[in-house]
Coordinates of C-alpha atoms in Angstrom, one line a residue:
P157 CA 0.0 0.0 0.0
A158 CA 1.0 3.6 -0.4
A159 CA 1.4 4.1 3.3
A160 CA 4.3 1.6 3.3
A161 CA 6.3 3.4 0.6
L162 CA 7.9 6.1 2.8
P163 CA 8.7 3.7 5.7
L164 CA 10.4 1.4 3.2
A165 CA 12.4 4.3 1.9
E166 CA 13.4 5.3 5.4
R167 CA 14.5 1.7 6.1
A168 CA 16.4 1.6 2.8
A169 CA 18.2 4.7 3.8
G170 CA 18.6 4.3 7.6
S171 CA 19.0 0.7 8.6
A172 CA 22.4 -0.2 10.0
A173 CA 22.4 -3.5 8.1
P174 CA 23.3 -3.4 4.4
E175 CA 21.2 -6.5 3.7
V176 CA 18.1 -4.8 5.3
R177 CA 18.7 -1.6 3.2
Q178 CA 18.9 -3.7 0.1
L179 CA 15.8 -5.7 0.8
A180 CA 13.9 -2.6 1.7
A181 CA 14.9 -1.0 -1.6
V182 CA 13.9 -4.1 -3.6
L183 CA 10.5 -4.1 -2.0
L184 CA 10.1 -0.4 -2.6
R185 CA 11.0 -0.9 -6.2
R186 CA 8.2 -3.3 -6.6
R187 CA 5.6 -1.0 -5.0
I188 CA 6.6 2.5 -5.8
V189 CA 5.3 3.0 -9.3
G190 CA 1.8 1.6 -8.6
H191 CA 1.4 3.5 -5.3
Y192 CA 3.2 6.8 -5.8
G193 CA 0.1 8.6 -7.1
E194 CA -1.8 7.6 -3.9
M195 CA 0.7 9.2 -1.6
P196 CA 0.2 12.6 -0.1
V197 CA 2.1 15.4 -1.9
E198 CA 4.4 16.0 1.1
A199 CA 5.2 12.3 1.4
R200 CA 6.1 12.1 -2.3
A201 CA 8.5 15.0 -1.9
Q202 CA 10.1 13.4 1.2
L203 CA 10.5 10.1 -0.6
K204 CA 12.2 11.6 -3.6
A205 CA 14.5 13.7 -1.5
L206 CA 15.4 10.7 0.7
L207 CA 16.2 8.5 -2.3
L208 CA 18.6 10.9 -3.9
A209 CA 20.2 11.9 -0.6
R210 CA 20.9 8.2 0.2
L211 CA 22.1 7.4 -3.3
G212 CA 24.8 10.1 -2.8
V213 CA 26.2 8.5 0.4
E214 CA 25.3 4.7 0.3
P215 CA 28.6 2.9 0.9
D216 CA 27.6 -0.6 -0.1
A217 CA 27.3 -1.7 -3.7
S218 CA 24.2 -4.0 -3.4
P219 CA 22.0 -1.5 -1.6
R220 CA 23.3 1.3 -3.8
R221 CA 22.3 -0.5 -7.0
A222 CA 18.9 -1.4 -5.5
L223 CA 18.3 2.2 -4.7
A224 CA 19.4 3.2 -8.2
A225 CA 16.7 0.8 -9.5
V226 CA 14.1 2.5 -7.4
A227 CA 15.1 6.0 -8.5
S228 CA 15.1 5.0 -12.2
A229 CA 11.8 3.2 -12.0
L230 CA 10.2 6.3 -10.4
G231 CA 12.0 8.6 -12.8
A232 CA 10.8 6.7 -15.9
V233 CA 7.2 7.5 -14.8
L234 CA 7.8 11.1 -13.6
L235 CA 10.2 12.5 -16.1
P236 CA 7.8 12.3 -19.1
T237 CA 4.8 13.6 -17.1
E238 CA 5.3 15.9 -14.1
G239 CA 9.1 15.9 -14.3
W240 CA 11.8 15.3 -11.6
P241 CA 14.5 17.8 -12.3
E242 CA 16.4 16.9 -9.1
L243 CA 17.0 13.4 -10.5
L244 CA 18.5 14.8 -13.7
Q245 CA 20.7 17.1 -11.6
F246 CA 21.8 14.2 -9.5
V247 CA 22.7 12.1 -12.6
S248 CA 24.5 15.0 -14.2
S249 CA 26.6 15.6 -11.1
A250 CA 27.2 12.0 -10.5
T251 CA 28.6 11.4 -14.0
Q252 CA 31.4 13.9 -13.2
A253 CA 32.0 12.8 -9.6
P254 CA 35.5 11.9 -8.5
T255 CA 34.2 8.7 -6.9
A256 CA 33.6 5.6 -9.1
E257 CA 30.6 4.6 -7.0
H258 CA 28.8 7.8 -8.0
R259 CA 29.7 7.5 -11.7
E260 CA 28.5 3.9 -11.7
V261 CA 25.2 4.8 -10.1
A262 CA 24.7 7.5 -12.7
M263 CA 25.1 5.0 -15.5
L264 CA 22.8 2.5 -13.9
V265 CA 20.1 5.1 -13.5
L266 CA 20.5 6.1 -17.1
A267 CA 20.5 2.5 -18.3
E268 CA 17.1 1.9 -16.7
L269 CA 15.7 5.2 -17.8
F270 CA 16.6 4.5 -21.4
E271 CA 14.7 1.3 -21.3
T272 CA 11.4 3.4 -21.2
P273 CA 10.9 5.1 -24.5
S274 CA 9.1 8.1 -23.1
A275 CA 11.9 8.6 -20.6
A276 CA 14.6 8.1 -23.2
A277 CA 12.9 10.7 -25.4
I278 CA 13.7 13.3 -22.7
F279 CA 17.4 13.0 -23.6
R280 CA 17.0 13.3 -27.4
P281 CA 17.1 17.1 -27.5
H282 CA 20.4 16.8 -25.7
L283 CA 21.8 14.1 -27.9
T284 CA 25.4 15.4 -28.3
A285 CA 25.8 15.8 -24.5
T286 CA 24.3 12.4 -23.8
V287 CA 26.6 10.7 -26.3
Q288 CA 29.6 12.4 -24.6
V289 CA 28.5 11.3 -21.2
L290 CA 28.2 7.7 -22.4
L291 CA 31.5 7.8 -24.2
S292 CA 33.2 9.1 -21.0
G293 CA 31.7 6.2 -19.1
L294 CA 32.8 3.6 -21.6
A295 CA 36.3 5.0 -21.4
D296 CA 36.5 5.5 -17.7
P297 CA 40.2 5.0 -17.0
H298 CA 39.9 4.0 -13.3
A299 CA 36.8 2.0 -12.7
P300 CA 35.8 -1.1 -14.8
Q301 CA 32.4 -1.2 -13.0
V302 CA 31.7 2.2 -14.5
R303 CA 32.6 1.0 -18.0
T304 CA 30.3 -2.0 -17.5
A305 CA 27.4 0.1 -16.3
S306 CA 28.0 2.4 -19.3
L307 CA 27.7 -0.5 -21.7
R308 CA 24.3 -1.3 -20.2
A309 CA 23.3 2.3 -20.7
V310 CA 24.5 2.4 -24.3
G311 CA 22.7 -0.9 -25.0
A312 CA 19.4 0.6 -23.8
F313 CA 19.9 3.9 -25.5
A314 CA 20.7 2.2 -28.9
T315 CA 17.0 1.3 -29.2
S316 CA 16.0 4.9 -29.0
L317 CA 18.7 5.8 -31.6
L318 CA 17.6 3.1 -34.0
D319 CA 14.0 4.1 -33.6
G320 CA 15.0 7.7 -34.4
G321 CA 16.2 6.7 -37.8
D322 CA 17.6 10.1 -38.6
E323 CA 21.2 11.2 -39.4
P324 CA 21.9 12.6 -35.8
S325 CA 20.8 9.2 -34.4
T326 CA 22.8 7.2 -36.8
S327 CA 25.8 9.5 -36.2
A328 CA 25.5 9.0 -32.4
L329 CA 25.3 5.2 -32.8
R330 CA 28.3 5.3 -35.2
T331 CA 30.3 7.2 -32.5
L332 CA 29.2 4.9 -29.6
L333 CA 29.4 1.5 -31.2
P334 CA 33.2 0.9 -31.4
A335 CA 33.7 1.9 -27.8
A336 CA 30.8 -0.3 -26.7
L337 CA 32.2 -3.2 -28.6
E338 CA 35.6 -2.8 -26.8
V339 CA 33.9 -2.9 -23.4
A340 CA 31.7 -5.8 -24.5
R341 CA 34.9 -7.9 -25.3
T342 CA 36.1 -7.2 -21.8
C343 CA 32.8 -8.4 -20.4
V344 CA 32.8 -11.5 -22.6
A345 CA 36.3 -12.4 -21.4
A346 CA 35.1 -12.0 -17.8
A347 CA 32.1 -14.2 -18.4
V348 CA 34.2 -16.9 -20.0
G349 CA 36.8 -16.6 -17.3
G350 CA 34.4 -17.2 -14.4
G351 CA 33.7 -15.6 -11.0
D352 CA 37.1 -14.0 -10.2
A353 CA 37.2 -12.4 -13.7
A354 CA 33.8 -10.9 -13.2
R355 CA 34.7 -9.6 -9.7
A356 CA 37.7 -8.0 -11.3
L357 CA 35.2 -5.8 -13.2
G358 CA 33.6 -4.8 -9.9
V359 CA 30.3 -6.6 -10.6
N360 CA 28.8 -9.9 -9.6
D361 CA 27.8 -12.6 -12.1
D362 CA 24.2 -11.5 -12.2
E363 CA 25.2 -7.9 -13.1
L364 CA 27.6 -9.2 -15.7
H365 CA 25.0 -11.4 -17.3
K366 CA 22.5 -8.5 -17.4
T367 CA 25.2 -6.3 -19.1
L368 CA 25.9 -8.9 -21.7
G369 CA 22.2 -9.4 -22.4
A370 CA 21.8 -5.7 -23.0
A371 CA 24.9 -5.5 -25.1
F372 CA 24.0 -8.4 -27.4
E373 CA 20.4 -7.3 -27.7
M374 CA 21.8 -4.0 -29.0
L375 CA 24.1 -5.8 -31.4
M376 CA 21.2 -7.8 -32.8
E377 CA 19.1 -4.7 -33.2
V378 CA 22.0 -2.9 -35.0
V379 CA 22.5 -5.8 -37.3
E380 CA 18.8 -6.0 -38.1
S381 CA 17.9 -2.3 -38.3
A382 CA 21.0 -0.1 -38.7
P383 CA 22.1 1.2 -42.1
S384 CA 24.2 -1.3 -43.9
A385 CA 27.2 1.1 -44.0
L386 CA 27.2 1.2 -40.2
V387 CA 27.1 -2.6 -39.9
K388 CA 29.7 -3.0 -42.6
A389 CA 32.1 -0.7 -40.7
N390 CA 31.8 -2.7 -37.5
I391 CA 31.1 -6.2 -38.8
G392 CA 34.5 -7.5 -37.9
A393 CA 34.2 -6.4 -34.3
I394 CA 30.6 -7.5 -34.0
A395 CA 31.5 -11.0 -35.3
Q396 CA 34.7 -11.2 -33.2
V397 CA 32.9 -10.5 -29.9
S398 CA 30.1 -12.8 -30.8
L399 CA 32.4 -15.6 -31.8
E400 CA 34.4 -15.1 -28.5
L401 CA 31.3 -15.5 -26.5
A402 CA 29.8 -18.4 -28.5
H403 CA 33.2 -20.2 -28.3
G404 CA 33.5 -19.5 -24.6
A405 CA 33.0 -22.9 -23.0
G406 CA 33.7 -21.4 -19.6
A407 CA 30.5 -19.2 -19.8
D408 CA 27.1 -20.4 -18.8
A409 CA 25.1 -21.9 -21.7
D410 CA 22.4 -19.2 -21.6
V411 CA 25.1 -16.5 -21.7
R412 CA 26.9 -18.1 -24.7
A413 CA 23.6 -18.2 -26.4
H414 CA 23.8 -14.4 -26.9
G415 CA 26.8 -14.9 -29.1
F416 CA 25.1 -17.5 -31.2
H417 CA 22.0 -15.3 -31.6
A418 CA 24.1 -12.4 -32.7
L419 CA 25.9 -14.5 -35.3
T420 CA 22.6 -15.9 -36.5
A421 CA 21.3 -12.3 -36.9
L422 CA 24.4 -11.5 -39.0
A423 CA 23.8 -14.5 -41.2
A424 CA 20.1 -13.8 -41.5
Y425 CA 20.1 -10.0 -42.0
K426 CA 23.5 -9.3 -43.5
C427 CA 24.1 -12.4 -45.4
K428 CA 25.7 -10.6 -48.4
L429 CA 28.2 -8.9 -46.1
V430 CA 29.0 -12.2 -44.5
A431 CA 29.4 -14.0 -47.8
K432 CA 31.9 -11.4 -48.9
N433 CA 34.0 -12.0 -45.8
G434 CA 35.7 -15.3 -46.3
E435 CA 37.4 -15.4 -43.0
L436 CA 34.2 -14.7 -41.1
L437 CA 32.3 -17.3 -43.1
E438 CA 35.0 -19.9 -42.3
H439 CA 34.7 -19.0 -38.6
L440 CA 30.9 -19.4 -38.7
V441 CA 31.1 -22.8 -40.4
G442 CA 33.7 -24.0 -37.8
L443 CA 31.6 -22.7 -34.9
G444 CA 28.6 -24.5 -36.2
A445 CA 30.5 -27.8 -36.4
K446 CA 31.9 -27.3 -32.9
A447 CA 28.5 -26.5 -31.5
T448 CA 27.0 -29.6 -33.1
G449 CA 29.8 -31.7 -31.6
E450 CA 29.1 -30.2 -28.1
W451 CA 25.4 -31.0 -28.4
D452 CA 26.2 -34.5 -29.6
E453 CA 28.4 -35.0 -26.6
A454 CA 25.7 -33.7 -24.3
D455 CA 23.2 -36.1 -25.8
D456 CA 25.6 -39.0 -25.3
D457 CA 26.1 -38.0 -21.6
D458 CA 22.3 -37.8 -21.2
D459 CA 22.0 -41.3 -22.6
D460 CA 24.5 -42.6 -20.2

């Protein structure tokens, strides 16, 4: 109920136990969108202020990420309607903060905001500035978790750019894609390498898998919908990162599937480009043979 929202926010901000703060934020995330409109005006203002204040000082990663999810879920509803300028101010400041934790939070909030088309549209009039913020995150020199969160944000924003279909959108995607592919390769290597490699990126396995899901969904959308010239310019890097993930026996099967799906999209939507690239075609045939062999071995094990 609406009456529980503010107490949950207070628990998420004020409990001494990190696990309690995280749980309270998760519960608040599930309830806030449906009940926010039922809250008194004063309580709404308190809740928004409390969220942003705590996001700025939360010392633990899991509660911080859970709070970011609350803020972005609420922001996705408020920004296109009544607005929430304080959230935009917070994100703008956090992207330039000296602390990696704040920069990561900013990218996580942006990633979830971009997933809502009406919220992503808020940033279209500021396309150049938005692209520069995302590029800075992808190239963050000190914090791999910021680069990883930025990849999620770019993956989500790419849908808005592809839907735009105009030259500024295509230009923005042309600028972002090479840097995103570089970070994606790092994430693929971490997924193939296992838990310690993922932790070296400053994220847990679940966060890494979400990031790879967003990144490869973006790649499939680019292959399917972006201008051929843009795909042609990046086909080598797209194929390389997809092959590395598909070949990565150390990664979970459902994660490896992203690589196979991207390669399938290349073959289905850009078959002429693939056919002209003999080396890529050879890799695809070899990968198909290897995958068939793995499935045959799995079937034999099941029979045993």
